[in-house]
CSV table of C-alpha atoms in Angstrom, one decimal:
chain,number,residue,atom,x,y,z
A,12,UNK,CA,-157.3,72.5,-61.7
A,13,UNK,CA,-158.7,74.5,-64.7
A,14,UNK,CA,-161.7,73.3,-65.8
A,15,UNK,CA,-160.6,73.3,-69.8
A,16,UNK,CA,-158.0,71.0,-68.7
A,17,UNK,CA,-158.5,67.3,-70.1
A,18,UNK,CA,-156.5,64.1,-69.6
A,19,UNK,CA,-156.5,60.7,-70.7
A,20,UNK,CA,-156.5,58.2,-68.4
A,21,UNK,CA,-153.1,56.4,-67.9
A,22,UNK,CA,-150.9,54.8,-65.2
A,23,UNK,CA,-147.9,56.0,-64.6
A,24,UNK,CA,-145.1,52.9,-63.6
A,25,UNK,CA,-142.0,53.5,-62.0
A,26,UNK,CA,-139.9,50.3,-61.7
A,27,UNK,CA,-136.9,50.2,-59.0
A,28,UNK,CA,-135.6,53.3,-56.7
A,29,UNK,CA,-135.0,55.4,-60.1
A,30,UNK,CA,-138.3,54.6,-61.3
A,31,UNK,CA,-140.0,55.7,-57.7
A,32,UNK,CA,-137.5,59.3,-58.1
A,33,UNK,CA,-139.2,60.0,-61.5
A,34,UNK,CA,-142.9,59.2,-60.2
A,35,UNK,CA,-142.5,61.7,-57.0
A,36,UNK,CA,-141.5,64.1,-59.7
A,37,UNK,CA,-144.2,63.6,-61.9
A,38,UNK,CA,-146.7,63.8,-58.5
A,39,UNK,CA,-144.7,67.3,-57.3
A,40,UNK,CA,-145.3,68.8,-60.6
A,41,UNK,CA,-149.0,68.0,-60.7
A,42,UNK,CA,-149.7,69.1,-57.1
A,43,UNK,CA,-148.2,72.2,-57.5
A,44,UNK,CA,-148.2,73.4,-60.2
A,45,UNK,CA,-152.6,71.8,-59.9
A,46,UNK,CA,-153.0,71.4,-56.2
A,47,UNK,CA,-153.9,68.2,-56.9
A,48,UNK,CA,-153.3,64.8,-59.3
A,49,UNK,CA,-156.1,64.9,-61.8
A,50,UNK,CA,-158.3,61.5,-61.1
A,51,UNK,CA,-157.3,60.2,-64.3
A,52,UNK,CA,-154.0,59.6,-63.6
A,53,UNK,CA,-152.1,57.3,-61.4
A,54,UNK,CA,-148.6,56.2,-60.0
A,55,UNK,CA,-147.6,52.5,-59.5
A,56,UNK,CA,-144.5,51.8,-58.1
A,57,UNK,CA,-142.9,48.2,-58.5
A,58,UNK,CA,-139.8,47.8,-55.9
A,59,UNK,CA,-137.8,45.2,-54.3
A,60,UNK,CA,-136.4,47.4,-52.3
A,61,UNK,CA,-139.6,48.7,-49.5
A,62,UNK,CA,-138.0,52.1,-48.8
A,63,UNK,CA,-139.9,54.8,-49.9
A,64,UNK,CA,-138.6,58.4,-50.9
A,65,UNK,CA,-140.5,61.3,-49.8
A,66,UNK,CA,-140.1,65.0,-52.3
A,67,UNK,CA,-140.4,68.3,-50.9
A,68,UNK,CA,-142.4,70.4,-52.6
A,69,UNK,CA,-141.2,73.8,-54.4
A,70,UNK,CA,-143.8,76.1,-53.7
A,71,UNK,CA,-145.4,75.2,-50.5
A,72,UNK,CA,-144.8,73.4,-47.1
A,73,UNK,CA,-145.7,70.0,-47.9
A,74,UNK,CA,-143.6,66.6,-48.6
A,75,UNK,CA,-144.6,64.3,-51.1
A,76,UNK,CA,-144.5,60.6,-51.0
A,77,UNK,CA,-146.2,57.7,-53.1
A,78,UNK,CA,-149.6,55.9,-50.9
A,79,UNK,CA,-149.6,52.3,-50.4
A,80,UNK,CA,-151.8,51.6,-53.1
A,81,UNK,CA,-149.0,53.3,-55.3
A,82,UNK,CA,-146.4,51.2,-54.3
A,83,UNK,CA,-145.8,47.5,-54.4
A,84,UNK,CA,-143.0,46.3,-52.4
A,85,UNK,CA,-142.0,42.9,-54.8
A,86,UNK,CA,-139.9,41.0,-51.8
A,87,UNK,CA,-139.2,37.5,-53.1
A,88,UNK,CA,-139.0,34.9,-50.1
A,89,UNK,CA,-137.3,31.7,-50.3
A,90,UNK,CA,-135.8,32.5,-53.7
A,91,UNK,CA,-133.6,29.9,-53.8
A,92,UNK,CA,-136.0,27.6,-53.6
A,93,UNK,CA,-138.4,30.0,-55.9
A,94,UNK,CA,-136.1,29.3,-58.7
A,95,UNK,CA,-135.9,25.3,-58.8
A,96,UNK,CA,-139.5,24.9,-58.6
A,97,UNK,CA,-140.0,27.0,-62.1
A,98,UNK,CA,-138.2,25.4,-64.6
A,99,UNK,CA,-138.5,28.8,-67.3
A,100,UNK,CA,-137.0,31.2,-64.6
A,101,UNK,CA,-134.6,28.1,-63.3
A,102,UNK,CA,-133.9,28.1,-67.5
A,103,UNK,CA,-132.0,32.1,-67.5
A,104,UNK,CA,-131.2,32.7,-63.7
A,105,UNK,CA,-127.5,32.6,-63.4
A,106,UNK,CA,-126.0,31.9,-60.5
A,107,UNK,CA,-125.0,32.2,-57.9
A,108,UNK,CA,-128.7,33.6,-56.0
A,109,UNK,CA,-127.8,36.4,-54.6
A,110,UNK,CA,-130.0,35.7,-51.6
A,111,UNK,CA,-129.9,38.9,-49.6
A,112,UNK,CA,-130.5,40.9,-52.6
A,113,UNK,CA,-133.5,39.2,-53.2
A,114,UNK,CA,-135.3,39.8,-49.9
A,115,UNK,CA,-134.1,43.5,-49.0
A,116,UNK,CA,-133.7,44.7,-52.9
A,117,UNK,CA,-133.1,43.7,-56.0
A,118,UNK,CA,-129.5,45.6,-56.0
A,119,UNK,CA,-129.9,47.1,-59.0
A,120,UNK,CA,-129.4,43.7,-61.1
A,121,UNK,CA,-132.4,43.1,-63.1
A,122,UNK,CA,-132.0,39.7,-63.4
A,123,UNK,CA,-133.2,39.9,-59.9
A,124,UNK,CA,-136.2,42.6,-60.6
A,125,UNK,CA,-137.5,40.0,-63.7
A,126,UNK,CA,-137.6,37.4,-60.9
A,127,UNK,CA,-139.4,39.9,-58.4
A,128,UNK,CA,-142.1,40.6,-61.2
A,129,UNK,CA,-142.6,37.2,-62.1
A,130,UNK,CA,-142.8,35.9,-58.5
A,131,UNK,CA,-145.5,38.5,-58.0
A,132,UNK,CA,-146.9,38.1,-61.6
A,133,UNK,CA,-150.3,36.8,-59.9
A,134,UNK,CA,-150.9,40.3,-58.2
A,135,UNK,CA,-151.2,41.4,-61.7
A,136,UNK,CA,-154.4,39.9,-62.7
């Protein structure tokens, strides 16, 4: 990376499997147009879903994917039960829980990714 190059620190977050298309992106660009991510930046990934995409890069032999501290798979267990026991989410979640959307992805409905991030709203601090 050129020397005269300077950058801000900032994180990068990519919420849900469109949000995780859009960080890869942003990581290809930087690693080859750079050869590498400049230490000031970084990628978080918030998902339901724990799949993870991998990017093949355009000007060398190398496939790009996000590390595990870049990604945090946001699997809700139990949300049934998750729901009752709060009464602000039990408040705006309509129903009926879509239960097996919940622990394999959030199926696109973000009524479903607001409850992932607030059942994992402790990993935050």
């Amino acid at each position: 990376m050129p020397n005269n190059q300077e950058f801000r620190r900032i994180l990068l977050i990519g919420l849900g499997g469109s949000g995780q298309r859009v960080l890869l992106h942003l990581k290809r660009q930087f690693l080859d147009t750079y050869g590498v991510v400049p230490p000031s930046v970084r990628f978080l990934c918030l998902d339901t879903d724990l799949s993870k995409m991998s990017l093949r890069s355009l000007v060398r032999d190398e496939e790009y994917k996000l590390s595990a501290a870049e990604f945090l798979h946001m699997q809700v267990r139990n949300p049934a039960q998750f729901i009752r026991e709060d009464p602000i989410v039990d408040s705006w979640f309509i129903r009926p829980v879509p239960m097996g959307a919940l622990e394999r992805g959030a199926g696109q409905v973000r009524q479903n990714g607001r409850l992932a991030f607030l059942y994992h709203l402790n990993e935050f601090n």
